[in-house]
Amino acid sequence: MILEKIFDLAEATLMERTIRDVRIGLELMAVELDNGAIGVTYVLRNEVKHVCGSMEHSGNLIGTKAVDVAKLALTASSVLDKAMGLAVLNAVANFSQQQKIKLKNQTDAVFSVEIKEGEKIGVVGHIGPVIQRLQSHKDNMLIFERDESKNPNVYMEDREEELLPTCQVVFITSSTLINGTIEQVLTYCKNAREIVMVGSSTPLYPEAFEGTGVTVLAGTHWTSNHRDEILAGVSQCMGMKQLVRFGEKVSLAV
């Protein structure tokens, strides 16, 4: 399991850390560790549905051992708790600068891979920025999402098994790590030559994705020099489009 591999890579570092601050908005959540490291993940509010929105450690997160909160990514049933655990894991990602993909100074997910003429593209999750940048390929693009859509060009997730094998390039929202669908989705991408994990929740741990078929991790690195802006932005309900100016977009080769 990918999350287990990520946890194993991060555990030694997390053993020395505690939670300094937590912010949860309607779109994103952010965690700051006692050494200033920051992690951000997406909030799957549509999947919280009508259950209680409280979290396992609500009211007691500050000062909690980071490793205990990170374990929620593996053990929690709530998507809020799992996202919190992933945010902690994201905070201590220690990737090699040599793995960064350099393409005309572009680190955006769409520019991290080459898309050949006539290739079919799969987009798992309604990833707005990716879809917008791929409009020149719209006739060969298949979009999948969990929630019912009235858009005739968007397929429900129950069509993934049928249609994803026809795609040569696939972009997958990193929120699939939070809702537990990532491993199943990857089995459907058996004919893809490029698989890109993309989104605010993307964990920048290339080693954890070796052998999965994923070729690129496209995420964001958050640094403490924009600490106040990041935390205030999440508290004030910023989305990724607004918050990303305080981070560094990164695309890593697996």
PDB file of C-alpha atoms in Angstrom:
ATOM      1  CA  MET A   1       0.000   0.000   0.000  1.00  0.00           C
ATOM      2  CA  ILE A   2       1.317   3.411  -1.000  1.00  0.00           C
ATOM      3  CA  LEU A   3       0.399   5.205   2.228  1.00  0.00           C
ATOM      4  CA  GLU A   4       2.183   2.557   4.280  1.00  0.00           C
ATOM      5  CA  LYS A   5       5.342   3.087   2.207  1.00  0.00           C
ATOM      6  CA  ILE A   6       5.101   6.845   2.720  1.00  0.00           C
ATOM      7  CA  PHE A   7       4.663   6.413   6.460  1.00  0.00           C
ATOM      8  CA  ASP A   8       7.695   4.123   6.641  1.00  0.00           C
ATOM      9  CA  LEU A   9       9.798   6.734   4.842  1.00  0.00           C
ATOM     10  CA  ALA A  10       8.622   9.530   7.140  1.00  0.00           C
ATOM     11  CA  GLU A  11       8.392   7.764  10.496  1.00  0.00           C
ATOM     12  CA  ALA A  12      11.919   8.384  11.789  1.00  0.00           C
ATOM     13  CA  THR A  13      11.633  12.124  11.155  1.00  0.00           C
ATOM     14  CA  LEU A  14       8.141  12.340  12.641  1.00  0.00           C
ATOM     15  CA  MET A  15       9.202  10.659  15.883  1.00  0.00           C
ATOM     16  CA  GLU A  16      11.042  13.858  16.819  1.00  0.00           C
ATOM     17  CA  ARG A  17       8.229  16.279  15.937  1.00  0.00           C
ATOM     18  CA  THR A  18       4.971  17.560  17.449  1.00  0.00           C
ATOM     19  CA  ILE A  19       2.013  19.512  16.046  1.00  0.00           C
ATOM     20  CA  ARG A  20       2.323  23.284  16.447  1.00  0.00           C
ATOM     21  CA  ASP A  21      -0.724  24.506  14.536  1.00  0.00           C
ATOM     22  CA  VAL A  22      -3.670  23.197  12.520  1.00  0.00           C
ATOM     23  CA  ARG A  23      -6.032  25.038  10.184  1.00  0.00           C
ATOM     24  CA  ILE A  24      -9.045  23.449   8.480  1.00  0.00           C
ATOM     25  CA  GLY A  25     -10.980  25.293   5.800  1.00  0.00           C
ATOM     26  CA  LEU A  26     -13.739  24.196   3.439  1.00  0.00           C
ATOM     27  CA  GLU A  27     -11.287  23.457   0.620  1.00  0.00           C
ATOM     28  CA  LEU A  28      -7.917  22.804   2.244  1.00  0.00           C
ATOM     29  CA  MET A  29      -6.321  21.926   5.565  1.00  0.00           C
ATOM     30  CA  ALA A  30      -2.831  22.802   6.754  1.00  0.00           C
ATOM     31  CA  VAL A  31      -0.614  21.431   9.509  1.00  0.00           C
ATOM     32  CA  GLU A  32       2.476  23.090  10.952  1.00  0.00           C
ATOM     33  CA  LEU A  33       5.028  21.053  12.923  1.00  0.00           C
ATOM     34  CA  ASP A  34       7.137  22.368  15.781  1.00  0.00           C
ATOM     35  CA  ASN A  35      10.139  22.828  13.459  1.00  0.00           C
ATOM     36  CA  GLY A  36       8.141  25.033  11.062  1.00  0.00           C
ATOM     37  CA  ALA A  37       7.489  22.350   8.430  1.00  0.00           C
ATOM     38  CA  ILE A  38       4.094  22.740   6.736  1.00  0.00           C
ATOM     39  CA  GLY A  39       1.883  20.217   4.978  1.00  0.00           C
ATOM     40  CA  VAL A  40      -1.336  20.872   3.061  1.00  0.00           C
ATOM     41  CA  THR A  41      -4.070  18.538   1.845  1.00  0.00           C
ATOM     42  CA  TYR A  42      -7.453  18.798   0.198  1.00  0.00           C
ATOM     43  CA  VAL A  43     -10.676  18.578   2.227  1.00  0.00           C
ATOM     44  CA  LEU A  44     -13.103  16.086   0.676  1.00  0.00           C
ATOM     45  CA  ARG A  45     -16.137  17.846   2.089  1.00  0.00           C
ATOM     46  CA  ASN A  46     -18.510  16.104  -0.326  1.00  0.00           C
ATOM     47  CA  GLU A  47     -17.462  12.794   1.238  1.00  0.00           C
ATOM     48  CA  VAL A  48     -17.987  13.916   4.821  1.00  0.00           C
ATOM     49  CA  LYS A  49     -21.687  13.851   3.911  1.00  0.00           C
ATOM     50  CA  HIS A  50     -24.045  13.892   6.899  1.00  0.00           C
ATOM     51  CA  VAL A  51     -21.773  12.334   9.497  1.00  0.00           C
ATOM     52  CA  CYS A  52     -20.274  14.296  12.367  1.00  0.00           C
ATOM     53  CA  GLY A  53     -17.462  16.567  11.201  1.00  0.00           C
ATOM     54  CA  SER A  54     -15.431  16.264  14.399  1.00  0.00           C
ATOM     55  CA  MET A  55     -12.049  14.547  14.244  1.00  0.00           C
ATOM     56  CA  GLU A  56     -10.389  11.908  16.393  1.00  0.00           C
ATOM     57  CA  HIS A  57      -8.045  14.385  18.098  1.00  0.00           C
ATOM     58  CA  SER A  58     -10.287  17.466  17.904  1.00  0.00           C
ATOM     59  CA  GLY A  59      -9.333  19.980  20.572  1.00  0.00           C
ATOM     60  CA  ASN A  60      -6.138  18.112  21.424  1.00  0.00           C
ATOM     61  CA  LEU A  61      -4.071  18.308  18.251  1.00  0.00           C
ATOM     62  CA  ILE A  62      -1.678  21.031  19.369  1.00  0.00           C
ATOM     63  CA  GLY A  63       1.312  19.401  21.045  1.00  0.00           C
ATOM     64  CA  THR A  64       0.371  15.896  19.883  1.00  0.00           C
ATOM     65  CA  LYS A  65       3.203  13.730  18.582  1.00  0.00           C
ATOM     66  CA  ALA A  66       3.346  14.137  14.823  1.00  0.00           C
ATOM     67  CA  VAL A  67       3.845  10.421  14.261  1.00  0.00           C
ATOM     68  CA  ASP A  68       0.552   9.652  16.039  1.00  0.00           C
ATOM     69  CA  VAL A  69      -1.374  12.062  13.824  1.00  0.00           C
ATOM     70  CA  ALA A  70       0.383  10.763  10.699  1.00  0.00           C
ATOM     71  CA  LYS A  71      -0.858   7.250  11.531  1.00  0.00           C
ATOM     72  CA  LEU A  72      -4.400   8.483  10.893  1.00  0.00           C
ATOM     73  CA  ALA A  73      -3.594   8.335   7.166  1.00  0.00           C
ATOM     74  CA  LEU A  74      -3.390   4.553   7.592  1.00  0.00           C
ATOM     75  CA  THR A  75      -5.986   3.802  10.248  1.00  0.00           C
ATOM     76  CA  ALA A  76      -8.757   6.406  10.155  1.00  0.00           C
ATOM     77  CA  SER A  77     -12.103   5.795   8.493  1.00  0.00           C
ATOM     78  CA  SER A  78     -13.015   9.491   8.313  1.00  0.00           C
ATOM     79  CA  VAL A  79     -11.726  11.353   5.258  1.00  0.00           C
ATOM     80  CA  LEU A  80     -10.977  14.348   7.496  1.00  0.00           C
ATOM     81  CA  ASP A  81      -8.741  12.307   9.789  1.00  0.00           C
ATOM     82  CA  LYS A  82      -7.031  10.619   6.841  1.00  0.00           C
ATOM     83  CA  ALA A  83      -6.388  13.989   5.214  1.00  0.00           C
ATOM     84  CA  MET A  84      -4.908  15.288   8.456  1.00  0.00           C
ATOM     85  CA  GLY A  85      -2.559  12.312   8.626  1.00  0.00           C
ATOM     86  CA  LEU A  86      -1.501  12.860   5.022  1.00  0.00           C
ATOM     87  CA  ALA A  87      -0.894  16.570   5.675  1.00  0.00           C
ATOM     88  CA  VAL A  88       1.578  15.619   8.416  1.00  0.00           C
ATOM     89  CA  LEU A  89       3.325  13.173   6.076  1.00  0.00           C
ATOM     90  CA  ASN A  90       3.475  15.853   3.388  1.00  0.00           C
ATOM     91  CA  ALA A  91       5.085  18.287   5.823  1.00  0.00           C
ATOM     92  CA  VAL A  92       8.259  16.208   6.124  1.00  0.00           C
ATOM     93  CA  ALA A  93       8.669  15.046   2.526  1.00  0.00           C
ATOM     94  CA  ASN A  94      12.403  15.086   1.799  1.00  0.00           C
ATOM     95  CA  PHE A  95      12.730  14.663  -1.939  1.00  0.00           C
ATOM     96  CA  SER A  96      15.913  14.927  -3.955  1.00  0.00           C
ATOM     97  CA  GLN A  97      16.330  18.093  -6.015  1.00  0.00           C
ATOM     98  CA  GLN A  98      17.767  15.885  -8.768  1.00  0.00           C
ATOM     99  CA  GLN A  99      14.337  14.303  -9.245  1.00  0.00           C
ATOM    100  CA  LYS A 100      12.735  17.606 -10.235  1.00  0.00           C
ATOM    101  CA  ILE A 101      11.532  17.710 -13.817  1.00  0.00           C
ATOM    102  CA  LYS A 102      12.866  20.692 -15.731  1.00  0.00           C
ATOM    103  CA  LEU A 103      10.740  21.717 -18.716  1.00  0.00           C
ATOM    104  CA  LYS A 104      11.249  25.339 -19.740  1.00  0.00           C
ATOM    105  CA  ASN A 105      10.939  26.320 -16.076  1.00  0.00           C
ATOM    106  CA  GLN A 106       7.460  24.798 -16.002  1.00  0.00           C
ATOM    107  CA  THR A 107       6.591  22.623 -13.014  1.00  0.00           C
ATOM    108  CA  ASP A 108       2.872  22.452 -13.718  1.00  0.00           C
ATOM    109  CA  ALA A 109       1.524  18.896 -13.910  1.00  0.00           C
ATOM    110  CA  VAL A 110       0.352  19.197 -17.526  1.00  0.00           C
ATOM    111  CA  PHE A 111       3.804  20.249 -18.697  1.00  0.00           C
ATOM    112  CA  SER A 112       5.596  17.472 -16.818  1.00  0.00           C
ATOM    113  CA  VAL A 113       4.791  14.848 -19.481  1.00  0.00           C
ATOM    114  CA  GLU A 114       4.631  14.814 -23.258  1.00  0.00           C
ATOM    115  CA  ILE A 115       1.236  14.170 -24.808  1.00  0.00           C
ATOM    116  CA  LYS A 116       1.459  12.845 -28.344  1.00  0.00           C
ATOM    117  CA  GLU A 117      -1.006  13.633 -31.100  1.00  0.00           C
ATOM    118  CA  GLY A 118      -4.056  11.378 -30.962  1.00  0.00           C
ATOM    119  CA  GLU A 119      -3.323   9.888 -27.538  1.00  0.00           C
ATOM    120  CA  LYS A 120      -6.263   9.391 -25.216  1.00  0.00           C
ATOM    121  CA  ILE A 121      -6.041  11.160 -21.873  1.00  0.00           C
ATOM    122  CA  GLY A 122      -7.753  10.106 -18.662  1.00  0.00           C
ATOM    123  CA  VAL A 123      -8.410  12.554 -15.812  1.00  0.00           C
ATOM    124  CA  VAL A 124      -9.487  10.905 -12.558  1.00  0.00           C
ATOM    125  CA  GLY A 125     -11.235  13.546 -10.467  1.00  0.00           C
ATOM    126  CA  HIS A 126     -12.510  16.848 -11.808  1.00  0.00           C
ATOM    127  CA  ILE A 127      -9.099  18.591 -11.693  1.00  0.00           C
ATOM    128  CA  GLY A 128     -10.053  21.991 -13.069  1.00  0.00           C
ATOM    129  CA  PRO A 129      -6.577  23.400 -13.882  1.00  0.00           C
ATOM    130  CA  VAL A 130      -5.530  20.203 -15.681  1.00  0.00           C
ATOM    131  CA  ILE A 131      -8.735  20.060 -17.706  1.00  0.00           C
ATOM    132  CA  GLN A 132      -8.416  23.720 -18.696  1.00  0.00           C
ATOM    133  CA  ARG A 133      -4.816  23.312 -19.852  1.00  0.00           C
ATOM    134  CA  LEU A 134      -5.736  20.247 -21.908  1.00  0.00           C
ATOM    135  CA  GLN A 135      -8.543  21.874 -23.879  1.00  0.00           C
ATOM    136  CA  SER A 136      -6.595  21.400 -27.104  1.00  0.00           C
ATOM    137  CA  HIS A 137      -6.943  17.643 -26.456  1.00  0.00           C
ATOM    138  CA  LYS A 138     -10.584  17.782 -25.311  1.00  0.00           C
ATOM    139  CA  ASP A 139     -11.796  15.398 -28.035  1.00  0.00           C
ATOM    140  CA  ASN A 140      -9.467  12.718 -26.665  1.00  0.00           C
ATOM    141  CA  MET A 141     -10.026  13.412 -22.963  1.00  0.00           C
ATOM    142  CA  LEU A 142     -12.049  11.239 -20.580  1.00  0.00           C
ATOM    143  CA  ILE A 143     -12.920  12.750 -17.188  1.00  0.00           C
ATOM    144  CA  PHE A 144     -14.075  10.659 -14.225  1.00  0.00           C
ATOM    145  CA  GLU A 145     -15.519  11.814 -10.925  1.00  0.00           C
ATOM    146  CA  ARG A 146     -17.365  10.292  -7.976  1.00  0.00           C
ATOM    147  CA  ASP A 147     -20.201  12.795  -7.702  1.00  0.00           C
ATOM    148  CA  GLU A 148     -23.028  12.751 -10.200  1.00  0.00           C
ATOM    149  CA  SER A 149     -22.356  15.133 -13.051  1.00  0.00           C
ATOM    150  CA  LYS A 150     -24.690  16.589 -15.658  1.00  0.00           C
ATOM    151  CA  ASN A 151     -21.755  17.221 -17.983  1.00  0.00           C
ATOM    152  CA  PRO A 152     -21.963  14.689 -20.849  1.00  0.00           C
ATOM    153  CA  ASN A 153     -18.157  14.671 -21.107  1.00  0.00           C
ATOM    154  CA  VAL A 154     -17.734  13.497 -17.507  1.00  0.00           C
ATOM    155  CA  TYR A 155     -18.094   9.833 -16.571  1.00  0.00           C
ATOM    156  CA  MET A 156     -18.984   8.388 -13.189  1.00  0.00           C
ATOM    157  CA  GLU A 157     -16.250   6.381 -11.503  1.00  0.00           C
ATOM    158  CA  ASP A 158     -18.012   3.100 -12.311  1.00  0.00           C
ATOM    159  CA  ARG A 159     -16.804   3.562 -15.921  1.00  0.00           C
ATOM    160  CA  GLU A 160     -13.119   3.724 -14.931  1.00  0.00           C
ATOM    161  CA  GLU A 161     -12.532  -0.025 -15.215  1.00  0.00           C
ATOM    162  CA  GLU A 162     -13.954   0.007 -18.742  1.00  0.00           C
ATOM    163  CA  LEU A 163     -12.394   3.203 -20.108  1.00  0.00           C
ATOM    164  CA  LEU A 164      -9.105   3.904 -18.312  1.00  0.00           C
ATOM    165  CA  PRO A 165      -7.337   0.987 -20.072  1.00  0.00           C
ATOM    166  CA  THR A 166      -7.847   2.902 -23.342  1.00  0.00           C
ATOM    167  CA  CYS A 167      -5.799   5.870 -22.086  1.00  0.00           C
ATOM    168  CA  GLN A 168      -2.088   6.408 -22.764  1.00  0.00           C
ATOM    169  CA  VAL A 169      -1.713   9.349 -20.340  1.00  0.00           C
ATOM    170  CA  VAL A 170      -3.588   9.561 -17.044  1.00  0.00           C
ATOM    171  CA  PHE A 171      -3.788  12.371 -14.479  1.00  0.00           C
ATOM    172  CA  ILE A 172      -5.032  11.190 -11.073  1.00  0.00           C
ATOM    173  CA  THR A 173      -6.121  13.458  -8.253  1.00  0.00           C
ATOM    174  CA  SER A 174      -4.075  12.817  -5.123  1.00  0.00           C
ATOM    175  CA  SER A 175      -7.353  12.863  -3.186  1.00  0.00           C
ATOM    176  CA  THR A 176      -7.640   9.201  -4.199  1.00  0.00           C
ATOM    177  CA  LEU A 177      -5.106   8.577  -1.423  1.00  0.00           C
ATOM    178  CA  ILE A 178      -7.543  10.075   1.070  1.00  0.00           C
ATOM    179  CA  ASN A 179     -10.662   8.218  -0.053  1.00  0.00           C
ATOM    180  CA  GLY A 180      -8.785   4.949  -0.462  1.00  0.00           C
ATOM    181  CA  THR A 181      -9.313   4.427  -4.200  1.00  0.00           C
ATOM    182  CA  ILE A 182      -5.782   4.950  -5.533  1.00  0.00           C
ATOM    183  CA  GLU A 183      -4.644   1.328  -5.704  1.00  0.00           C
ATOM    184  CA  GLN A 184      -7.791   0.229  -7.536  1.00  0.00           C
ATOM    185  CA  VAL A 185      -7.587   3.104 -10.015  1.00  0.00           C
ATOM    186  CA  LEU A 186      -3.967   2.249 -10.824  1.00  0.00           C
ATOM    187  CA  THR A 187      -4.965  -1.298 -11.807  1.00  0.00           C
ATOM    188  CA  TYR A 188      -7.147   0.221 -14.536  1.00  0.00           C
ATOM    189  CA  CYS A 189      -4.226   2.230 -15.991  1.00  0.00           C
ATOM    190  CA  LYS A 190      -2.442  -0.851 -17.349  1.00  0.00           C
ATOM    191  CA  ASN A 191      -1.871   0.634 -20.812  1.00  0.00           C
ATOM    192  CA  ALA A 192      -0.787   4.120 -19.718  1.00  0.00           C
ATOM    193  CA  ARG A 193       2.797   5.128 -20.473  1.00  0.00           C
ATOM    194  CA  GLU A 194       2.507   8.192 -18.188  1.00  0.00           C
ATOM    195  CA  ILE A 195       0.576   8.417 -14.910  1.00  0.00           C
ATOM    196  CA  VAL A 196       0.699  11.741 -13.067  1.00  0.00           C
ATOM    197  CA  MET A 197      -0.432  12.219  -9.466  1.00  0.00           C
ATOM    198  CA  VAL A 198      -1.610  15.802  -9.153  1.00  0.00           C
ATOM    199  CA  GLY A 199      -3.190  18.099  -6.591  1.00  0.00           C
ATOM    200  CA  SER A 200      -2.711  19.797  -3.259  1.00  0.00           C
ATOM    201  CA  SER A 201      -2.554  16.453  -1.423  1.00  0.00           C
ATOM    202  CA  THR A 202       0.218  14.943  -3.572  1.00  0.00           C
ATOM    203  CA  PRO A 203       2.871  13.399  -1.295  1.00  0.00           C
ATOM    204  CA  LEU A 204       6.323  14.143  -2.714  1.00  0.00           C
ATOM    205  CA  TYR A 205       7.812  10.718  -1.952  1.00  0.00           C
ATOM    206  CA  PRO A 206       8.940   9.204  -5.288  1.00  0.00           C
ATOM    207  CA  GLU A 207      10.302   6.057  -3.626  1.00  0.00           C
ATOM    208  CA  ALA A 208       6.838   5.179  -2.336  1.00  0.00           C
ATOM    209  CA  PHE A 209       5.449   5.090  -5.873  1.00  0.00           C
ATOM    210  CA  GLU A 210       8.090   2.874  -7.456  1.00  0.00           C
ATOM    211  CA  GLY A 211       6.488  -0.130  -9.139  1.00  0.00           C
ATOM    212  CA  THR A 212       2.986   1.372  -9.068  1.00  0.00           C
ATOM    213  CA  GLY A 213       2.985   2.688 -12.643  1.00  0.00           C
ATOM    214  CA  VAL A 214       2.995   6.312 -11.484  1.00  0.00           C
ATOM    215  CA  THR A 215       5.678   8.232 -13.396  1.00  0.00           C
ATOM    216  CA  VAL A 216       5.329  11.788 -12.058  1.00  0.00           C
ATOM    217  CA  LEU A 217       4.316  13.398  -8.759  1.00  0.00           C
ATOM    218  CA  ALA A 218       3.028  16.938  -9.326  1.00  0.00           C
ATOM    219  CA  GLY A 219       2.455  18.751  -6.058  1.00  0.00           C
ATOM    220  CA  THR A 220       3.448  21.783  -4.012  1.00  0.00           C
ATOM    221  CA  HIS A 221       6.271  22.356  -1.568  1.00  0.00           C
ATOM    222  CA  TRP A 222       5.341  24.722   1.271  1.00  0.00           C
ATOM    223  CA  THR A 223       8.045  26.613   3.128  1.00  0.00           C
ATOM    224  CA  SER A 224       7.999  28.329   6.499  1.00  0.00           C
ATOM    225  CA  ASN A 225       8.879  31.752   5.069  1.00  0.00           C
ATOM    226  CA  HIS A 226       5.222  32.044   3.980  1.00  0.00           C
ATOM    227  CA  ARG A 227       3.912  30.448   7.156  1.00  0.00           C
ATOM    228  CA  ASP A 228       1.549  33.272   8.169  1.00  0.00           C
ATOM    229  CA  GLU A 229       0.044  33.622   4.699  1.00  0.00           C
ATOM    230  CA  ILE A 230      -0.508  29.876   4.298  1.00  0.00           C
ATOM    231  CA  LEU A 231      -2.179  29.361   7.662  1.00  0.00           C
ATOM    232  CA  ALA A 232      -4.274  32.518   7.427  1.00  0.00           C
ATOM    233  CA  GLY A 233      -5.275  31.637   3.873  1.00  0.00           C
ATOM    234  CA  VAL A 234      -6.540  28.173   4.826  1.00  0.00           C
ATOM    235  CA  SER A 235      -8.361  29.637   7.849  1.00  0.00           C
ATOM    236  CA  GLN A 236     -10.045  32.155   5.572  1.00  0.00           C
ATOM    237  CA  CYS A 237     -11.215  29.466   3.136  1.00  0.00           C
ATOM    238  CA  MET A 238      -8.733  29.973   0.303  1.00  0.00           C
ATOM    239  CA  GLY A 239      -8.730  27.378  -2.436  1.00  0.00           C
ATOM    240  CA  MET A 240      -5.600  26.013  -4.082  1.00  0.00           C
ATOM    241  CA  LYS A 241      -5.785  28.539  -6.919  1.00  0.00           C
ATOM    242  CA  GLN A 242      -5.391  31.342  -4.358  1.00  0.00           C
ATOM    243  CA  LEU A 243      -3.013  29.642  -1.925  1.00  0.00           C
ATOM    244  CA  VAL A 244      -0.501  28.253  -4.414  1.00  0.00           C
ATOM    245  CA  ARG A 245       1.277  31.597  -4.761  1.00  0.00           C
ATOM    246  CA  PHE A 246       2.705  30.964  -1.289  1.00  0.00           C
ATOM    247  CA  GLY A 247       4.195  27.617  -2.314  1.00  0.00           C
ATOM    248  CA  GLU A 248       6.462  26.156  -4.970  1.00  0.00           C
ATOM    249  CA  LYS A 249       4.962  23.905  -7.629  1.00  0.00           C
ATOM    250  CA  VAL A 250       7.065  20.775  -7.975  1.00  0.00           C
ATOM    251  CA  SER A 251       7.007  17.897 -10.461  1.00  0.00           C
ATOM    252  CA  LEU A 252       9.125  14.881  -9.507  1.00  0.00           C
ATOM    253  CA  ALA A 253      10.043  11.900 -11.648  1.00  0.00           C
ATOM    254  CA  VAL A 254       9.367   8.521 -10.050  1.00  0.00           C
TER     255      VAL A 254
END
